[in-house]
CSV table of C-alpha atoms and ligand atoms in Angstrom, one decimal:
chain,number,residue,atom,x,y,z
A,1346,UNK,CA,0.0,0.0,0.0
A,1347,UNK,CA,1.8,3.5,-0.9
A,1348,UNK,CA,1.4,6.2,1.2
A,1349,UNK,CA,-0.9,7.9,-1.1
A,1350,UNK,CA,-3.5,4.6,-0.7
A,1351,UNK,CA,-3.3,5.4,3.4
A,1352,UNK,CA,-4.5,9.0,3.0
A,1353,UNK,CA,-7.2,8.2,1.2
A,1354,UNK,CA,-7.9,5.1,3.6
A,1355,UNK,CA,-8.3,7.6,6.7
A,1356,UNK,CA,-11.1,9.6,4.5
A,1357,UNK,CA,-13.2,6.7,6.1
A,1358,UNK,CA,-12.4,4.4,9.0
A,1359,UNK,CA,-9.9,1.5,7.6
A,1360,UNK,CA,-9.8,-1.7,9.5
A,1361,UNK,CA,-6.7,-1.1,11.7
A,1362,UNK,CA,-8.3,2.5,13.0
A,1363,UNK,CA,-10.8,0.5,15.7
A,1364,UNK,CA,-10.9,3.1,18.3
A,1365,UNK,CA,-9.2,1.8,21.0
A,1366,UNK,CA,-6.1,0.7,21.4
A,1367,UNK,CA,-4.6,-2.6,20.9
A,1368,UNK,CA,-4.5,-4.8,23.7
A,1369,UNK,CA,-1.1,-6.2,22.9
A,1370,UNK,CA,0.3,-2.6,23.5
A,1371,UNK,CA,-2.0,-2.1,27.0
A,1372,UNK,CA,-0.2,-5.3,28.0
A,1373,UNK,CA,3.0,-3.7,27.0
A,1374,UNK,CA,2.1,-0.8,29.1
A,1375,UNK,CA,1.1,-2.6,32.4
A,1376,UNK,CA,4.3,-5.1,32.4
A,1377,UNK,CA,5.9,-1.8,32.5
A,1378,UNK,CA,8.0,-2.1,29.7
A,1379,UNK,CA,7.3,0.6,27.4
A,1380,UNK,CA,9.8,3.2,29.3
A,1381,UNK,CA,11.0,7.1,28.8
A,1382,UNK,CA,10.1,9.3,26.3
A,1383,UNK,CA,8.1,7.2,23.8
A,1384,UNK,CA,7.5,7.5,19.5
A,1385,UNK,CA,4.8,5.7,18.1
A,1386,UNK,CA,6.1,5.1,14.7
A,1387,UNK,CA,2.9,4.7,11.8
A,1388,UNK,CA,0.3,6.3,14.6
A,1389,UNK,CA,-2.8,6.3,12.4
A,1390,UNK,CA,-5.5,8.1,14.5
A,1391,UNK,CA,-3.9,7.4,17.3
A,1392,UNK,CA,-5.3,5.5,19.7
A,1393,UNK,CA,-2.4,3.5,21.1
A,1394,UNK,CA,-0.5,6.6,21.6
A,1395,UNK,CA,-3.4,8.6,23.7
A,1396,UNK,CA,-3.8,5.6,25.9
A,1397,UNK,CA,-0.2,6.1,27.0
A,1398,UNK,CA,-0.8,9.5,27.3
A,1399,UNK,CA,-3.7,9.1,29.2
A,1400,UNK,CA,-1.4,7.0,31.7
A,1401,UNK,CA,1.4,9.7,31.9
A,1402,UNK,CA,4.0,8.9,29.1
A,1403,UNK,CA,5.6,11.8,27.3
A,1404,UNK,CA,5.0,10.6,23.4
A,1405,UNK,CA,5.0,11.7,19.8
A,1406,UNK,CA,3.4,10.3,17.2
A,1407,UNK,CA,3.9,10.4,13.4
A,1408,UNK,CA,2.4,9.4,10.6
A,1409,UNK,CA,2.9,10.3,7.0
A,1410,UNK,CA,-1.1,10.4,6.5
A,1411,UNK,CA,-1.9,13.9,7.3
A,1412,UNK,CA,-5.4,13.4,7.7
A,1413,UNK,CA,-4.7,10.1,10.5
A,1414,UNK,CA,-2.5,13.0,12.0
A,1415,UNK,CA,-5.3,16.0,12.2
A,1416,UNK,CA,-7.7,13.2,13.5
A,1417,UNK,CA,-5.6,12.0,16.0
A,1418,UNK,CA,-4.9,15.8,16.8
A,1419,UNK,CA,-8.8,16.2,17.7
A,1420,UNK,CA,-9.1,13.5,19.7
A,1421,UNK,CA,-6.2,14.5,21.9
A,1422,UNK,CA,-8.0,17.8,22.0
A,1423,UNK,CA,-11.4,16.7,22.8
A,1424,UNK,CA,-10.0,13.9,25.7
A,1425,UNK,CA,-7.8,16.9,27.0
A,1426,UNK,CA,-4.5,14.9,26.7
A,1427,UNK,CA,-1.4,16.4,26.0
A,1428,UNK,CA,0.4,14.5,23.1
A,1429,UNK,CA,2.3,15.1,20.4
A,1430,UNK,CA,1.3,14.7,17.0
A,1431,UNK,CA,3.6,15.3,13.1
A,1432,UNK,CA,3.3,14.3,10.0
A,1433,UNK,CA,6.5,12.7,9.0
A,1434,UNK,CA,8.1,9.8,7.0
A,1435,UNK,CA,9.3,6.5,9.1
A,1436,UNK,CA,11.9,6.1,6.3
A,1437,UNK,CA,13.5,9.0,6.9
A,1438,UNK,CA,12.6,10.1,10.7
A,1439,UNK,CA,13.7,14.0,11.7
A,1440,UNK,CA,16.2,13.6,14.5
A,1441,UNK,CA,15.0,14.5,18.1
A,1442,UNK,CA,16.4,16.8,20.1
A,1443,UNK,CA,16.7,13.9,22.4
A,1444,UNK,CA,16.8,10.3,21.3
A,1445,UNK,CA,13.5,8.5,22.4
A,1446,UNK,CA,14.0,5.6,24.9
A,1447,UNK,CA,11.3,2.8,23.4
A,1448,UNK,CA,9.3,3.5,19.8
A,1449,UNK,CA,6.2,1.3,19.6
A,1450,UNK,CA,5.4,0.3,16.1
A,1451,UNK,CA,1.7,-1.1,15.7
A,1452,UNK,CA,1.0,-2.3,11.9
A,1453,UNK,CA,4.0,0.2,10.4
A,1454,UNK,CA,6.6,-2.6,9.3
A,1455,UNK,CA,4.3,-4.9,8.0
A,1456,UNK,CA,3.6,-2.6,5.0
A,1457,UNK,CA,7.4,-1.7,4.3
A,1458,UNK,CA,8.6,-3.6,0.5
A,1459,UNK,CA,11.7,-5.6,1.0
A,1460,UNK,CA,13.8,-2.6,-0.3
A,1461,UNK,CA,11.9,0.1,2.2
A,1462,UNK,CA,13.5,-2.3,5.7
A,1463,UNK,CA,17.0,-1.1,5.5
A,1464,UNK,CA,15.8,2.3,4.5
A,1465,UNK,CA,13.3,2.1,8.2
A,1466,UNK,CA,16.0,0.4,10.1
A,1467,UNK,CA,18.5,3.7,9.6
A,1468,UNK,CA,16.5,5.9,9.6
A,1469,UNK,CA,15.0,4.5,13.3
A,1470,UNK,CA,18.4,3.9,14.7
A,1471,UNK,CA,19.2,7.3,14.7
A,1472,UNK,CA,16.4,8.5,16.9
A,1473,UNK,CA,16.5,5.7,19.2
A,1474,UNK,CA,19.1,5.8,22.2
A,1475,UNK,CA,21.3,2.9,22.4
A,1476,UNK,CA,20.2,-0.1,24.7
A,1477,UNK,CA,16.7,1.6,23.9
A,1478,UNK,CA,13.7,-0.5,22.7
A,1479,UNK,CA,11.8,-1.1,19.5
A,1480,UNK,CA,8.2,-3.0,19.8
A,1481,UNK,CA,7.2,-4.2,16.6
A,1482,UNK,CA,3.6,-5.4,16.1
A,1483,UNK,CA,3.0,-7.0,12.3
A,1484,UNK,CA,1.3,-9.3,10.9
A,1485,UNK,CA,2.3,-12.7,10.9
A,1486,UNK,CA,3.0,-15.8,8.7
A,1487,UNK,CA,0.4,-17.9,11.2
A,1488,UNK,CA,-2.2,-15.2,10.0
A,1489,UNK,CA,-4.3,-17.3,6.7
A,1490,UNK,CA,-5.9,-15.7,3.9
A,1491,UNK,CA,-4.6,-12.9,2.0
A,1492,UNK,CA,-6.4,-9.5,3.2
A,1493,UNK,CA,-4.4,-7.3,4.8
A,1494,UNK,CA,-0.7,-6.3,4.6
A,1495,UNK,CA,2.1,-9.2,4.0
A,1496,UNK,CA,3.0,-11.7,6.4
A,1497,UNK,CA,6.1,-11.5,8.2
A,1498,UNK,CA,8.0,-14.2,9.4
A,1499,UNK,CA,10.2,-14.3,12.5
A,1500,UNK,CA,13.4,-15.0,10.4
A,1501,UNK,CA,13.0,-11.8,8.1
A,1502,UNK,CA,12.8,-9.7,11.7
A,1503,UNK,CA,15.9,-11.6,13.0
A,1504,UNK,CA,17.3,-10.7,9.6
A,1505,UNK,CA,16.1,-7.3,9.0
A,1506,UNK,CA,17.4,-6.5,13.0
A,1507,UNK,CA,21.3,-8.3,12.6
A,1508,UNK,CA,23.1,-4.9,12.5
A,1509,UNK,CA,23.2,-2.4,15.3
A,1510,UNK,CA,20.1,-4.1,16.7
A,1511,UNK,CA,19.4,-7.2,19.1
A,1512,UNK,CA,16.2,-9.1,18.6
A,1513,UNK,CA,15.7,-10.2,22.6
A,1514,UNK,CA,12.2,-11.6,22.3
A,1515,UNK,CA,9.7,-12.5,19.3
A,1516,UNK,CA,6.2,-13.5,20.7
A,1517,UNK,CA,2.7,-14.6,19.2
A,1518,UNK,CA,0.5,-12.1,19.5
A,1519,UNK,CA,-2.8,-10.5,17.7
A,1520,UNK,CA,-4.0,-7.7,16.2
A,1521,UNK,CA,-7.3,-6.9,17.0
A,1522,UNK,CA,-9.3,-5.0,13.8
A,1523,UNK,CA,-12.6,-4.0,12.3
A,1524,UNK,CA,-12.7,-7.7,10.6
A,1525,UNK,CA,-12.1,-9.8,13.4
A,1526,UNK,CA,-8.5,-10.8,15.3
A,1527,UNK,CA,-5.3,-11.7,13.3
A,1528,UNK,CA,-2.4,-13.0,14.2
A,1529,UNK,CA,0.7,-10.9,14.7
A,1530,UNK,CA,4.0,-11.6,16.0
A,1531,UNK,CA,5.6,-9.2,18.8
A,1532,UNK,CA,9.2,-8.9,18.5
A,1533,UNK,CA,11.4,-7.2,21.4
A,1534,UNK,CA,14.3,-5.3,19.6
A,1535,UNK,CA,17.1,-3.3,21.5
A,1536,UNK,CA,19.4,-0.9,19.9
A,1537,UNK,CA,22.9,-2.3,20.3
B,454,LIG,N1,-0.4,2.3,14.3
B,454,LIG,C1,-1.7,2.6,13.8
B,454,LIG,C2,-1.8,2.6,12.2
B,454,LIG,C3,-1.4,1.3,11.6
B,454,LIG,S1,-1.7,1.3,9.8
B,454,LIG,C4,-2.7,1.7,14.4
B,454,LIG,O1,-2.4,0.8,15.1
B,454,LIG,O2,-3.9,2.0,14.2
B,454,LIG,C5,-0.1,1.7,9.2
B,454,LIG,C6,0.2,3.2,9.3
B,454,LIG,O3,1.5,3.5,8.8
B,454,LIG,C7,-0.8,4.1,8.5
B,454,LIG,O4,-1.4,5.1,9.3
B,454,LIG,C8,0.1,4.7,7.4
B,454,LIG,O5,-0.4,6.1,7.1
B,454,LIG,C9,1.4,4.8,8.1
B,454,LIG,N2,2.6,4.8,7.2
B,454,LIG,C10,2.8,4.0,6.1
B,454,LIG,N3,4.0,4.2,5.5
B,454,LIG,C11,4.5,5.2,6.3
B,454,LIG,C12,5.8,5.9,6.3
B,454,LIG,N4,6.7,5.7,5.3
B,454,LIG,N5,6.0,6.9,7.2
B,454,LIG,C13,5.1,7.1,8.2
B,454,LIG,N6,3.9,6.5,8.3
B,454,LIG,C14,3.6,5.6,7.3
């Protein structure tokens, strides 16, 4: 899907954007492992974001859809939560004036093209800290069917993570969405 396709996807509610955010990254949240000053990386409307702001995290969203952004601006608005929202490019991330300790990533990688991963993988390691963490959510190869974004299997993570990263945990985990649950794997990734 280009970037172009997600714009027009947010004139209407696609079937990541379910209004709440995903329990894999509430669980994240309560076993205290999402640390710091915090980037969600591909926020959509951002949900998963304004539940951690809710709960007292300092975070900054981006997204290259400008119209996921301005909705997820009103919502911080209207819920009175103070969060950062920009339109930006994962591939090539603005540097912070501070590296962020953890970046949650819920459904961004999975839509990346083989040639786009080495691209995402620079251009996250330089706003990352080092021994800082990367949660990334996608979908899996355990997920049937063909809707949705590509599959990703654990090996292309552990590949795609060999250099300057360490992959410390892949779990099975789910997406929850507007057509039902899919299966998603949720991989641990320091920055070494
Ligand atoms: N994390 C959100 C959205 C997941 S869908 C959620 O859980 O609901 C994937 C998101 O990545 C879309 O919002 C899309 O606009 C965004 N995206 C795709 N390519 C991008 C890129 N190169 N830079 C920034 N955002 C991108």
């Amino acid at each position: 899907m280009q970037a172009n396709s997600f714009e027009s996807a947010y004139a209407g509610t696609p079937p990541w954007d379910i209004g709440r955010p995903q329990p894999a990254i509430i669980r994240l949240a309560e076993t205290n492992q999402i640390t710091g000053w915090v980037l969600d990386v591909g926020c959509g409307t951002g949900e998963n974001l304004l539940y951690l702001a809710e709960r007292g995290f300092v975070a900054m969203g981006i997204d290259g859809a400008p119209t996921a952004i301005k909705k997820a601006r009103a919502k911080a608005k209207r819920r009175g939560l103070n969060a950062q929202f920009e339109v930006g490019d994962a591939l090539n991330l603005s540097v912070p004036e501070r590296p962020f300790d953890t970046v949650i990533d819920s459904g961004l990688f999975h839509v990346f093209s083989d040639e786009d991963r080495p691209r995402f993988t620079e251009s996250l390691g330089r706003v990352v800290r080092l021994g800082g963490t990367y949660f990334l959510m996608c979908f899996s190869d355990q997920q049937p069917g063909d809707w949705g974004p590509r599959r990703v299997t654990q090996a292309e993570i552990r590949w795609t993570f060999s250099d300057g990263w360490r992959v410390d945990d892949i779990q099975p985990s789910a997406f929850e969405t507007n057509l039902g649950p899919a299966h998603a794997w949720l991989a641990s990734i320091s920055r070494s």
